[in-house]
Structures are given as structure tokens and as C-alpha cells.
Amino acid sequence: MSEAVVSLRVPPKFRPLLKNQKRWEVAYGGAGSGKSYNVTQKIVLRCVTEEKHRYLVVRKVARTLRASVFQLFLDVLSKSGYPDSLLKVNRSDMTIEFLHNGSKVLFFGLDNVEKLKSIAGITSIWVEEASETLPDDVDQLNLRLRADTPHAQQITLSFNPISASHWLKKRFFDGETGEDVFIHHSTYRDNPHLPEDFSRAIEKLKNENPHYYRIYALGEWGVLKGVIYDKYETVDRMPESFEVEMLGLDFGYNHPQALVHIRIVENRAYIDELYYERERQNSAMIETMEKEAPWVKSVRCWADAARPDLIDECAKAGWRIDKAKKDVFSGINFVKKYRLIFTKRSTNLIRECQLYSWRVNKDGNTLDEPVKQNDDGMDAMRYGIFSELGGPGKKIIGSNIRGL
Ligand SMILES: Nc1ncnc2c1ncn2[C@@H]1O[C@H](COP(=O)(O)OP(=O)(O)OP(=O)(O)O)[C@@H](O)[C@H]1O
Ligand SMILES: [Mg+2]
């Protein structure tokens, strides 16, 4: 059997993207514009109409794949009319196979280097949320894409343009890249299928946060004034030896709940994202940590003082947890004394750090308070560092060893 039909709903704006055959395909723009949905539709279409694909779908961190892109493929497929009987879905390995022609979609995290190395014969690649990746990640993928196939070999990168200083802008937008690139821009206005409350939330940003409005509504590169932590570095893993370590925890339900681990070496603060989830109860975090990182219970945790009930819940589960110091302005200034070094898997913290900025009033003056958005990881980090080290009588740098 080699014939199978799918019916897809592709908005006019995305038709050129579906037709594009260039090797590099850059789909950027505002939130809710339909980038992820329509790239998924394109891949489904290619897999159905072109045989023997081994299409790789990647994100920076493997654990984010299942609830996002893998689920999206299942949703798009269920609406596409492609017969279930010809679909082989392996939920544990996260693969989807089209039995009528042998095409296959495989999902991988860039943090799973060994597993990635083991796949051969990749025919095309989609890097979802490419702003989370580093140039080297994408270069490595590019090197892997040299299969013997009659079909176009493509690398699609989809993302929101969070910062004009991002490497993606330099590489694909500024000057001559010398590469075969198709660039596609879209905003929520290009998406006829967007729920109305979503567009309203995006419109509201205009008054609430002009910087985010630019990125998430207009889909234009963010140019941030008043950035709070203007420098950060990244590292593969946390240092084994350190002077002091602590956790910072910001509670949240509608906003993400963020738990971070910090290790201090001289004036360097190494920060690792342990947990960053929205719409989960505190008990779910406790359970996840019990399974994945039971050692957290032995490390002092500084948590959002506004939720004594949840602090209690953690304490009952055996955590060494305390209320964090509240003063935001002093806390930020204290944290700024350190060089911030995030582990590479801390994608949410890195994104927040790039966006974290002082509020600006109507006259354009910078205020002494940060924009209250995308700040959950930044709060958790400040709770940990400031509460543990910024206490009265403690020296800031050099003798932070607990007990001294
Ligand atoms: N062609 C389509 N048919 C049906 N629904 C669609 C279509 N395109 C987009 N949608 C719906 O619109 C919403 C936003 O789309 P999507 O998640 O693809 O946007 P996005 O550009 O990837 O957003 P973000 O920048 O936030 O990742 C989703 O709920 C999706 O299901
Ligand atoms: Mg998306």
C-alpha cells in the first residue's frame, strides 16, 4: 500500500512554509501564531507523501517533549483523516510510524547526546523552541543531516524572537549567512484558529508590558531596556566542590512553580533548574523530587514567604525549608554581586534571565521593581542566594562557608 490521504487545515499565511524546500527553514514570530501546529502539519504531510522519512523532532530538554510536540503530532494526526490502522505509535520510545510507506518521526532531547548519536539516516529535522538551543547544538544537527534520500533535507527552527542579541538573529537575519534559508514570520493575527481569550490576553500586553508585546504580539526581536541581570554564562553541570549550597523555591499554580539549586564558588553562583511546572500541586513537586532528587531534603531551601501552608507541607515531607527574605530590590542587588552561571539544561531560567527587566512607567522612567512576568525562576534564585548569604553580619564573598 503506498497511497494514503490526509486533509489538513493550513491558513493562507502558512502555505509558503508548507511548500518551502530550502534546507534551512526559520519559522519565527509571536505567541499563538500557529508555528508549532503548522510545522507539525508540514511534517505529517511530508511523511505521508514522501516515503521512508526518518524525521527528527528535537527540543533542548528531553523531558519537555512528551507534553508538547509529541502530543501535538497525535492531535494533528487524529484530525488529519490518516487511518489509525496504518499508524504505529510507540509512546514509551516516542516514535510515530506511517505504515503505508515506512516514514517515521522520532523525538529527542538535545540533552540526550548518546541517544542522539545512535540514530542514523535522518532525513529532516525540526528544532522546536530553537531559542533554547546553542549554535553548537544546531551545527551538530546539521552535520548529522546527510542521508541518502531523494527528498528535500530540511532543518526547521521555530521560536519566539526573545532577544535581538540572540545568536539566531546574527546567524539567520543579519548580513550574509551564505546559507540556503527560508524565513517565515507570523503573529497571532495570522492564526484563524486561535481561541478568542488567547488573542485578548496577547492584546492586553500592549499596556501591561510593551516589551513582551513586541515579542509575543508583534513577533519582533526583543530589545530590552533596563535588563536586570545583564550577563550570564552557561555550564554543562554543577561544580562538585563548592563553598555553600542552597535551594530556592517559588510557589505557583497558574504561574510555574520553580525550584532551583545553587552552589557558590567564590563570587560565582552556579544555578540548576530542578523543577519548573505550572498547574501542578505542591505535593506533585514533593513527589517528583522524592523520585528524581531525594537529596534535596538535606539542603536548606528558601521559599516564597507568602505561602506558609505550602512551606509546612514541604517541612512535613522532611524538607529543611524556611521563609525567604522578601525585599526584592535589595535581593536583586545582592544577587548582582555574583556571576550567574546556569547549567545548560536550565532553559526556563535562561529564558527568564534574558527577559527579566525593571518596570518602566508611562514617562519611560525605570522603577525599582521588576516586571512581574516570567520571573518565577528569578524569584526562586533570589530567595535562595539572598536568604542564605545576604543575612546581617555575613560576609558576602570569600567566607560563605556555612558555620563560619
Ligand atoms: N491550522 C490550524 N488548525 C487548527 N488549529 C490551529 C491551527 N494552527 C494553530 N492552531 C491552534 O492555535 C493555537 C496556537 O497555535 P501554536 O501553538 O501552533 O502557536 P505557536 O506559534 O507555536 O505559539 P508559541 O509561539 O506560543 O509557541 C493552538 O491552540 C493550535 O491548536
Ligand atoms: Mg509553539
PDB file of N, CA, C and O in Angstrom, residues 293-362:
ATOM      1  N   ALA A 293      15.309  13.434  42.811  1.00  0.00           N
ATOM      2  CA  ALA A 293      16.436  14.070  43.503  1.00  0.00           C
ATOM      3  C   ALA A 293      16.167  14.089  45.003  1.00  0.00           C
ATOM      4  O   ALA A 293      16.001  15.149  45.604  1.00  0.00           O
ATOM      5  N   PRO A 294      16.126  12.899  45.634  1.00  0.00           N
ATOM      6  CA  PRO A 294      15.774  12.836  47.059  1.00  0.00           C
ATOM      7  C   PRO A 294      16.750  13.616  47.955  1.00  0.00           C
ATOM      8  O   PRO A 294      16.398  14.015  49.058  1.00  0.00           O
ATOM      9  N   TRP A 295      17.960  13.880  47.430  1.00  0.00           N
ATOM     10  CA  TRP A 295      18.959  14.624  48.202  1.00  0.00           C
ATOM     11  C   TRP A 295      18.502  16.044  48.522  1.00  0.00           C
ATOM     12  O   TRP A 295      19.041  16.671  49.425  1.00  0.00           O
ATOM     13  N   VAL A 296      17.501  16.566  47.798  1.00  0.00           N
ATOM     14  CA  VAL A 296      17.110  17.971  48.049  1.00  0.00           C
ATOM     15  C   VAL A 296      16.693  18.184  49.508  1.00  0.00           C
ATOM     16  O   VAL A 296      16.804  19.284  50.038  1.00  0.00           O
ATOM     17  N   LYS A 297      16.237  17.097  50.144  1.00  0.00           N
ATOM     18  CA  LYS A 297      15.748  17.232  51.522  1.00  0.00           C
ATOM     19  C   LYS A 297      16.860  17.608  52.498  1.00  0.00           C
ATOM     20  O   LYS A 297      16.598  18.117  53.573  1.00  0.00           O
ATOM     21  N   SER A 298      18.100  17.325  52.091  1.00  0.00           N
ATOM     22  CA  SER A 298      19.191  17.625  53.023  1.00  0.00           C
ATOM     23  C   SER A 298      19.765  19.022  52.800  1.00  0.00           C
ATOM     24  O   SER A 298      20.684  19.442  53.493  1.00  0.00           O
ATOM     25  N   VAL A 299      19.265  19.718  51.817  1.00  0.00           N
ATOM     26  CA  VAL A 299      19.813  21.051  51.510  1.00  0.00           C
ATOM     27  C   VAL A 299      18.819  22.111  51.968  1.00  0.00           C
ATOM     28  O   VAL A 299      17.618  21.970  51.758  1.00  0.00           O
ATOM     29  N   ARG A 300      19.331  23.156  52.596  1.00  0.00           N
ATOM     30  CA  ARG A 300      18.448  24.240  53.065  1.00  0.00           C
ATOM     31  C   ARG A 300      17.677  24.860  51.894  1.00  0.00           C
ATOM     32  O   ARG A 300      18.276  25.215  50.884  1.00  0.00           O
ATOM     33  N   CYS A 301      16.365  24.946  52.064  1.00  0.00           N
ATOM     34  CA  CYS A 301      15.529  25.501  50.998  1.00  0.00           C
ATOM     35  C   CYS A 301      14.868  26.791  51.468  1.00  0.00           C
ATOM     36  O   CYS A 301      14.264  26.834  52.544  1.00  0.00           O
ATOM     37  N   TRP A 302      14.984  27.844  50.668  1.00  0.00           N
ATOM     38  CA  TRP A 302      14.379  29.129  50.991  1.00  0.00           C
ATOM     39  C   TRP A 302      13.186  29.353  50.070  1.00  0.00           C
ATOM     40  O   TRP A 302      13.342  29.382  48.861  1.00  0.00           O
ATOM     41  N   ALA A 303      12.012  29.524  50.681  1.00  0.00           N
ATOM     42  CA  ALA A 303      10.798  29.527  49.856  1.00  0.00           C
ATOM     43  C   ALA A 303       9.986  30.804  50.043  1.00  0.00           C
ATOM     44  O   ALA A 303      10.061  31.466  51.078  1.00  0.00           O
ATOM     45  N   ASP A 304       9.210  31.094  49.030  1.00  0.00           N
ATOM     46  CA  ASP A 304       8.242  32.173  48.982  1.00  0.00           C
ATOM     47  C   ASP A 304       7.476  32.287  50.312  1.00  0.00           C
ATOM     48  O   ASP A 304       6.679  31.418  50.655  1.00  0.00           O
ATOM     49  N   ALA A 305       7.720  33.384  51.046  1.00  0.00           N
ATOM     50  CA  ALA A 305       7.151  33.517  52.388  1.00  0.00           C
ATOM     51  C   ALA A 305       5.630  33.694  52.384  1.00  0.00           C
ATOM     52  O   ALA A 305       4.980  33.535  53.416  1.00  0.00           O
ATOM     53  N   ALA A 306       5.077  33.986  51.211  1.00  0.00           N
ATOM     54  CA  ALA A 306       3.633  34.230  51.134  1.00  0.00           C
ATOM     55  C   ALA A 306       2.802  32.955  51.301  1.00  0.00           C
ATOM     56  O   ALA A 306       1.585  33.031  51.436  1.00  0.00           O
ATOM     57  N   ARG A 307       3.438  31.786  51.273  1.00  0.00           N
ATOM     58  CA  ARG A 307       2.662  30.549  51.353  1.00  0.00           C
ATOM     59  C   ARG A 307       3.123  29.645  52.506  1.00  0.00           C
ATOM     60  O   ARG A 307       3.671  28.558  52.290  1.00  0.00           O
ATOM     61  N   PRO A 308       2.861  30.086  53.769  1.00  0.00           N
ATOM     62  CA  PRO A 308       3.289  29.256  54.912  1.00  0.00           C
ATOM     63  C   PRO A 308       2.668  27.860  54.887  1.00  0.00           C
ATOM     64  O   PRO A 308       3.286  26.899  55.349  1.00  0.00           O
ATOM     65  N   ASP A 309       1.468  27.740  54.320  1.00  0.00           N
ATOM     66  CA  ASP A 309       0.818  26.420  54.258  1.00  0.00           C
ATOM     67  C   ASP A 309       1.645  25.444  53.409  1.00  0.00           C
ATOM     68  O   ASP A 309       1.834  24.285  53.771  1.00  0.00           O
ATOM     69  N   LEU A 310       2.169  25.944  52.297  1.00  0.00           N
ATOM     70  CA  LEU A 310       2.949  25.062  51.419  1.00  0.00           C
ATOM     71  C   LEU A 310       4.347  24.803  51.985  1.00  0.00           C
ATOM     72  O   LEU A 310       4.907  23.714  51.810  1.00  0.00           O
ATOM     73  N   ILE A 311       4.859  25.808  52.697  1.00  0.00           N
ATOM     74  CA  ILE A 311       6.146  25.604  53.370  1.00  0.00           C
ATOM     75  C   ILE A 311       5.985  24.474  54.395  1.00  0.00           C
ATOM     76  O   ILE A 311       6.815  23.562  54.487  1.00  0.00           O
ATOM     77  N   ASP A 312       4.870  24.518  55.113  1.00  0.00           N
ATOM     78  CA  ASP A 312       4.546  23.466  56.086  1.00  0.00           C
ATOM     79  C   ASP A 312       4.481  22.094  55.441  1.00  0.00           C
ATOM     80  O   ASP A 312       4.982  21.101  55.985  1.00  0.00           O
ATOM     81  N   GLU A 313       3.827  22.063  54.297  1.00  0.00           N
ATOM     82  CA  GLU A 313       3.663  20.794  53.583  1.00  0.00           C
ATOM     83  C   GLU A 313       5.036  20.198  53.233  1.00  0.00           C
ATOM     84  O   GLU A 313       5.252  18.990  53.406  1.00  0.00           O
ATOM     85  N   CYS A 314       5.946  21.060  52.784  1.00  0.00           N
ATOM     86  CA  CYS A 314       7.300  20.582  52.449  1.00  0.00           C
ATOM     87  C   CYS A 314       8.020  20.127  53.732  1.00  0.00           C
ATOM     88  O   CYS A 314       8.703  19.093  53.735  1.00  0.00           O
ATOM     89  N   ALA A 315       7.854  20.907  54.802  1.00  0.00           N
ATOM     90  CA  ALA A 315       8.526  20.573  56.062  1.00  0.00           C
ATOM     91  C   ALA A 315       8.050  19.204  56.557  1.00  0.00           C
ATOM     92  O   ALA A 315       8.852  18.375  57.004  1.00  0.00           O
ATOM     93  N   LYS A 316       6.756  18.973  56.447  1.00  0.00           N
ATOM     94  CA  LYS A 316       6.212  17.674  56.883  1.00  0.00           C
ATOM     95  C   LYS A 316       6.777  16.525  56.058  1.00  0.00           C
ATOM     96  O   LYS A 316       6.880  15.398  56.521  1.00  0.00           O
ATOM     97  N   ALA A 317       7.135  16.833  54.800  1.00  0.00           N
ATOM     98  CA  ALA A 317       7.720  15.794  53.937  1.00  0.00           C
ATOM     99  C   ALA A 317       9.221  15.647  54.195  1.00  0.00           C
ATOM    100  O   ALA A 317       9.908  14.916  53.483  1.00  0.00           O
ATOM    101  N   GLY A 318       9.727  16.407  55.180  1.00  0.00           N
ATOM    102  CA  GLY A 318      11.132  16.233  55.565  1.00  0.00           C
ATOM    103  C   GLY A 318      12.089  17.247  54.973  1.00  0.00           C
ATOM    104  O   GLY A 318      13.305  17.098  55.085  1.00  0.00           O
ATOM    105  N   TRP A 319      11.571  18.277  54.330  1.00  0.00           N
ATOM    106  CA  TRP A 319      12.463  19.283  53.739  1.00  0.00           C
ATOM    107  C   TRP A 319      13.002  20.230  54.811  1.00  0.00           C
ATOM    108  O   TRP A 319      12.297  20.547  55.774  1.00  0.00           O
ATOM    109  N   ARG A 320      14.226  20.717  54.604  1.00  0.00           N
ATOM    110  CA  ARG A 320      14.789  21.749  55.502  1.00  0.00           C
ATOM    111  C   ARG A 320      14.407  23.118  54.930  1.00  0.00           C
ATOM    112  O   ARG A 320      15.197  23.775  54.282  1.00  0.00           O
ATOM    113  N   ILE A 321      13.190  23.511  55.180  1.00  0.00           N
ATOM    114  CA  ILE A 321      12.661  24.654  54.448  1.00  0.00           C
ATOM    115  C   ILE A 321      12.334  25.829  55.368  1.00  0.00           C
ATOM    116  O   ILE A 321      11.908  25.633  56.506  1.00  0.00           O
ATOM    117  N   ASP A 322      12.567  27.036  54.883  1.00  0.00           N
ATOM    118  CA  ASP A 322      12.339  28.257  55.648  1.00  0.00           C
ATOM    119  C   ASP A 322      11.766  29.346  54.765  1.00  0.00           C
ATOM    120  O   ASP A 322      11.914  29.285  53.554  1.00  0.00           O
ATOM    121  N   LYS A 323      11.209  30.356  55.428  1.00  0.00           N
ATOM    122  CA  LYS A 323      10.718  31.509  54.672  1.00  0.00           C
ATOM    123  C   LYS A 323      11.882  32.318  54.122  1.00  0.00           C
ATOM    124  O   LYS A 323      12.819  32.632  54.852  1.00  0.00           O
ATOM    125  N   ALA A 324      11.770  32.728  52.877  1.00  0.00           N
ATOM    126  CA  ALA A 324      12.832  33.531  52.268  1.00  0.00           C
ATOM    127  C   ALA A 324      12.683  34.995  52.655  1.00  0.00           C
ATOM    128  O   ALA A 324      11.596  35.443  53.026  1.00  0.00           O
ATOM    129  N   LYS A 325      13.796  35.721  52.575  1.00  0.00           N
ATOM    130  CA  LYS A 325      13.741  37.168  52.772  1.00  0.00           C
ATOM    131  C   LYS A 325      12.966  37.788  51.620  1.00  0.00           C
ATOM    132  O   LYS A 325      13.129  37.402  50.479  1.00  0.00           O
ATOM    133  N   LYS A 326      12.171  38.821  51.970  1.00  0.00           N
ATOM    134  CA  LYS A 326      11.227  39.315  50.974  1.00  0.00           C
ATOM    135  C   LYS A 326      11.716  40.484  50.123  1.00  0.00           C
ATOM    136  O   LYS A 326      11.233  40.680  49.029  1.00  0.00           O
ATOM    137  N   ASP A 327      12.621  41.274  50.635  1.00  0.00           N
ATOM    138  CA  ASP A 327      12.934  42.543  49.979  1.00  0.00           C
ATOM    139  C   ASP A 327      13.497  42.348  48.556  1.00  0.00           C
ATOM    140  O   ASP A 327      14.641  41.926  48.379  1.00  0.00           O
ATOM    141  N   VAL A 328      12.672  42.661  47.568  1.00  0.00           N
ATOM    142  CA  VAL A 328      13.026  42.354  46.179  1.00  0.00           C
ATOM    143  C   VAL A 328      14.211  43.192  45.702  1.00  0.00           C
ATOM    144  O   VAL A 328      15.181  42.665  45.150  1.00  0.00           O
ATOM    145  N   PHE A 329      14.138  44.493  45.945  1.00  0.00           N
ATOM    146  CA  PHE A 329      15.166  45.393  45.410  1.00  0.00           C
ATOM    147  C   PHE A 329      16.550  45.075  46.005  1.00  0.00           C
ATOM    148  O   PHE A 329      17.530  44.915  45.284  1.00  0.00           O
ATOM    149  N   SER A 330      16.606  44.953  47.334  1.00  0.00           N
ATOM    150  CA  SER A 330      17.897  44.620  47.954  1.00  0.00           C
ATOM    151  C   SER A 330      18.349  43.241  47.506  1.00  0.00           C
ATOM    152  O   SER A 330      19.551  42.995  47.320  1.00  0.00           O
ATOM    153  N   GLY A 331      17.380  42.338  47.378  1.00  0.00           N
ATOM    154  CA  GLY A 331      17.711  40.969  46.980  1.00  0.00           C
ATOM    155  C   GLY A 331      18.365  40.939  45.605  1.00  0.00           C
ATOM    156  O   GLY A 331      19.386  40.281  45.396  1.00  0.00           O
ATOM    157  N   ILE A 332      17.782  41.671  44.682  1.00  0.00           N
ATOM    158  CA  ILE A 332      18.340  41.699  43.323  1.00  0.00           C
ATOM    159  C   ILE A 332      19.745  42.294  43.356  1.00  0.00           C
ATOM    160  O   ILE A 332      20.679  41.756  42.748  1.00  0.00           O
ATOM    161  N   ASN A 333      19.912  43.372  44.081  1.00  0.00           N
ATOM    162  CA  ASN A 333      21.240  43.992  44.138  1.00  0.00           C
ATOM    163  C   ASN A 333      22.262  43.068  44.769  1.00  0.00           C
ATOM    164  O   ASN A 333      23.430  43.066  44.396  1.00  0.00           O
ATOM    165  N   PHE A 334      21.805  42.272  45.718  1.00  0.00           N
ATOM    166  CA  PHE A 334      22.701  41.298  46.333  1.00  0.00           C
ATOM    167  C   PHE A 334      23.095  40.225  45.316  1.00  0.00           C
ATOM    168  O   PHE A 334      24.267  39.888  45.158  1.00  0.00           O
ATOM    169  N   VAL A 335      22.104  39.692  44.604  1.00  0.00           N
ATOM    170  CA  VAL A 335      22.376  38.635  43.618  1.00  0.00           C
ATOM    171  C   VAL A 335      23.342  39.136  42.551  1.00  0.00           C
ATOM    172  O   VAL A 335      24.204  38.407  42.062  1.00  0.00           O
ATOM    173  N   LYS A 336      23.215  40.428  42.219  1.00  0.00           N
ATOM    174  CA  LYS A 336      24.075  41.001  41.171  1.00  0.00           C
ATOM    175  C   LYS A 336      25.561  40.994  41.518  1.00  0.00           C
ATOM    176  O   LYS A 336      26.400  41.208  40.656  1.00  0.00           O
ATOM    177  N   LYS A 337      25.883  40.761  42.778  1.00  0.00           N
ATOM    178  CA  LYS A 337      27.299  40.703  43.148  1.00  0.00           C
ATOM    179  C   LYS A 337      27.942  39.423  42.623  1.00  0.00           C
ATOM    180  O   LYS A 337      29.155  39.279  42.633  1.00  0.00           O
ATOM    181  N   TYR A 338      27.122  38.480  42.234  1.00  0.00           N
ATOM    182  CA  TYR A 338      27.648  37.197  41.782  1.00  0.00           C
ATOM    183  C   TYR A 338      27.644  37.095  40.265  1.00  0.00           C
ATOM    184  O   TYR A 338      26.800  37.696  39.603  1.00  0.00           O
ATOM    185  N   ARG A 339      28.577  36.312  39.737  1.00  0.00           N
ATOM    186  CA  ARG A 339      28.498  35.927  38.326  1.00  0.00           C
ATOM    187  C   ARG A 339      27.487  34.792  38.228  1.00  0.00           C
ATOM    188  O   ARG A 339      27.653  33.768  38.894  1.00  0.00           O
ATOM    189  N   LEU A 340      26.475  34.959  37.420  1.00  0.00           N
ATOM    190  CA  LEU A 340      25.430  33.935  37.329  1.00  0.00           C
ATOM    191  C   LEU A 340      25.804  32.920  36.250  1.00  0.00           C
ATOM    192  O   LEU A 340      26.051  33.280  35.098  1.00  0.00           O
ATOM    193  N   ILE A 341      25.838  31.652  36.647  1.00  0.00           N
ATOM    194  CA  ILE A 341      26.227  30.600  35.708  1.00  0.00           C
ATOM    195  C   ILE A 341      25.165  29.501  35.744  1.00  0.00           C
ATOM    196  O   ILE A 341      25.028  28.788  36.729  1.00  0.00           O
ATOM    197  N   PHE A 342      24.393  29.389  34.684  1.00  0.00           N
ATOM    198  CA  PHE A 342      23.294  28.418  34.643  1.00  0.00           C
ATOM    199  C   PHE A 342      23.760  27.122  33.988  1.00  0.00           C
ATOM    200  O   PHE A 342      24.521  27.155  33.013  1.00  0.00           O
ATOM    201  N   THR A 343      23.272  26.003  34.495  1.00  0.00           N
ATOM    202  CA  THR A 343      23.527  24.754  33.773  1.00  0.00           C
ATOM    203  C   THR A 343      22.746  24.829  32.460  1.00  0.00           C
ATOM    204  O   THR A 343      21.688  25.461  32.391  1.00  0.00           O
ATOM    205  N   LYS A 344      23.267  24.172  31.439  1.00  0.00           N
ATOM    206  CA  LYS A 344      22.670  24.306  30.113  1.00  0.00           C
ATOM    207  C   LYS A 344      21.244  23.773  30.053  1.00  0.00           C
ATOM    208  O   LYS A 344      20.462  24.172  29.213  1.00  0.00           O
ATOM    209  N   ARG A 345      20.921  22.826  30.964  1.00  0.00           N
ATOM    210  CA  ARG A 345      19.555  22.298  30.909  1.00  0.00           C
ATOM    211  C   ARG A 345      18.539  23.267  31.518  1.00  0.00           C
ATOM    212  O   ARG A 345      17.328  23.038  31.426  1.00  0.00           O
ATOM    213  N   SER A 346      19.011  24.345  32.133  1.00  0.00           N
ATOM    214  CA  SER A 346      18.105  25.275  32.819  1.00  0.00           C
ATOM    215  C   SER A 346      17.457  26.245  31.831  1.00  0.00           C
ATOM    216  O   SER A 346      17.595  27.463  31.938  1.00  0.00           O
ATOM    217  N   THR A 347      16.727  25.689  30.887  1.00  0.00           N
ATOM    218  CA  THR A 347      16.252  26.534  29.772  1.00  0.00           C
ATOM    219  C   THR A 347      15.260  27.598  30.218  1.00  0.00           C
ATOM    220  O   THR A 347      15.226  28.685  29.671  1.00  0.00           O
ATOM    221  N   ASN A 348      14.434  27.284  31.201  1.00  0.00           N
ATOM    222  CA  ASN A 348      13.464  28.294  31.649  1.00  0.00           C
ATOM    223  C   ASN A 348      14.154  29.426  32.382  1.00  0.00           C
ATOM    224  O   ASN A 348      13.799  30.595  32.206  1.00  0.00           O
ATOM    225  N   LEU A 349      15.151  29.080  33.196  1.00  0.00           N
ATOM    226  CA  LEU A 349      15.890  30.128  33.905  1.00  0.00           C
ATOM    227  C   LEU A 349      16.630  31.022  32.919  1.00  0.00           C
ATOM    228  O   LEU A 349      16.654  32.247  33.063  1.00  0.00           O
ATOM    229  N   ILE A 350      17.210  30.420  31.904  1.00  0.00           N
ATOM    230  CA  ILE A 350      17.976  31.209  30.932  1.00  0.00           C
ATOM    231  C   ILE A 350      17.038  32.142  30.175  1.00  0.00           C
ATOM    232  O   ILE A 350      17.335  33.317  29.966  1.00  0.00           O
ATOM    233  N   ARG A 351      15.865  31.623  29.795  1.00  0.00           N
ATOM    234  CA  ARG A 351      14.899  32.484  29.104  1.00  0.00           C
ATOM    235  C   ARG A 351      14.464  33.635  30.022  1.00  0.00           C
ATOM    236  O   ARG A 351      14.457  34.794  29.623  1.00  0.00           O
ATOM    237  N   GLU A 352      14.122  33.291  31.263  1.00  0.00           N
ATOM    238  CA  GLU A 352      13.694  34.333  32.198  1.00  0.00           C
ATOM    239  C   GLU A 352      14.780  35.387  32.372  1.00  0.00           C
ATOM    240  O   GLU A 352      14.500  36.581  32.402  1.00  0.00           O
ATOM    241  N   CYS A 353      16.023  34.928  32.496  1.00  0.00           N
ATOM    242  CA  CYS A 353      17.123  35.857  32.748  1.00  0.00           C
ATOM    243  C   CYS A 353      17.267  36.848  31.595  1.00  0.00           C
ATOM    244  O   CYS A 353      17.524  38.027  31.800  1.00  0.00           O
ATOM    245  N   GLN A 354      17.040  36.379  30.385  1.00  0.00           N
ATOM    246  CA  GLN A 354      17.133  37.278  29.221  1.00  0.00           C
ATOM    247  C   GLN A 354      16.008  38.305  29.212  1.00  0.00           C
ATOM    248  O   GLN A 354      16.137  39.374  28.640  1.00  0.00           O
ATOM    249  N   LEU A 355      14.885  37.956  29.819  1.00  0.00           N
ATOM    250  CA  LEU A 355      13.707  38.829  29.755  1.00  0.00           C
ATOM    251  C   LEU A 355      13.500  39.657  31.020  1.00  0.00           C
ATOM    252  O   LEU A 355      12.709  40.600  31.036  1.00  0.00           O
ATOM    253  N   TYR A 356      14.200  39.288  32.067  1.00  0.00           N
ATOM    254  CA  TYR A 356      13.935  39.879  33.382  1.00  0.00           C
ATOM    255  C   TYR A 356      14.372  41.344  33.381  1.00  0.00           C
ATOM    256  O   TYR A 356      15.554  41.651  33.170  1.00  0.00           O
ATOM    257  N   SER A 357      13.432  42.251  33.607  1.00  0.00           N
ATOM    258  CA  SER A 357      13.780  43.672  33.464  1.00  0.00           C
ATOM    259  C   SER A 357      13.029  44.521  34.483  1.00  0.00           C
ATOM    260  O   SER A 357      12.004  44.110  35.032  1.00  0.00           O
ATOM    261  N   TRP A 358      13.556  45.731  34.701  1.00  0.00           N
ATOM    262  CA  TRP A 358      12.895  46.685  35.591  1.00  0.00           C
ATOM    263  C   TRP A 358      11.645  47.223  34.927  1.00  0.00           C
ATOM    264  O   TRP A 358      11.614  47.411  33.703  1.00  0.00           O
ATOM    265  N   ARG A 359      10.627  47.484  35.717  1.00  0.00           N
ATOM    266  CA  ARG A 359       9.415  48.100  35.159  1.00  0.00           C
ATOM    267  C   ARG A 359       9.713  49.520  34.703  1.00  0.00           C
ATOM    268  O   ARG A 359      10.522  50.228  35.302  1.00  0.00           O
ATOM    269  N   VAL A 360       9.044  49.910  33.648  1.00  0.00           N
ATOM    270  CA  VAL A 360       9.219  51.269  33.128  1.00  0.00           C
ATOM    271  C   VAL A 360       7.843  51.931  33.214  1.00  0.00           C
ATOM    272  O   VAL A 360       6.841  51.331  32.821  1.00  0.00           O
ATOM    273  N   ASN A 361       7.777  53.163  33.757  1.00  0.00           N
ATOM    274  CA  ASN A 361       6.460  53.807  33.853  1.00  0.00           C
ATOM    275  C   ASN A 361       6.095  54.516  32.545  1.00  0.00           C
ATOM    276  O   ASN A 361       6.848  54.495  31.573  1.00  0.00           O
ATOM    277  N   LYS A 362       4.919  55.156  32.551  1.00  0.00           N
ATOM    278  CA  LYS A 362       4.415  55.749  31.304  1.00  0.00           C
ATOM    279  C   LYS A 362       5.353  56.808  30.732  1.00  0.00           C
ATOM    280  O   LYS A 362       5.383  57.039  29.531  1.00  0.00           O
TER     281      LYS A 362
END
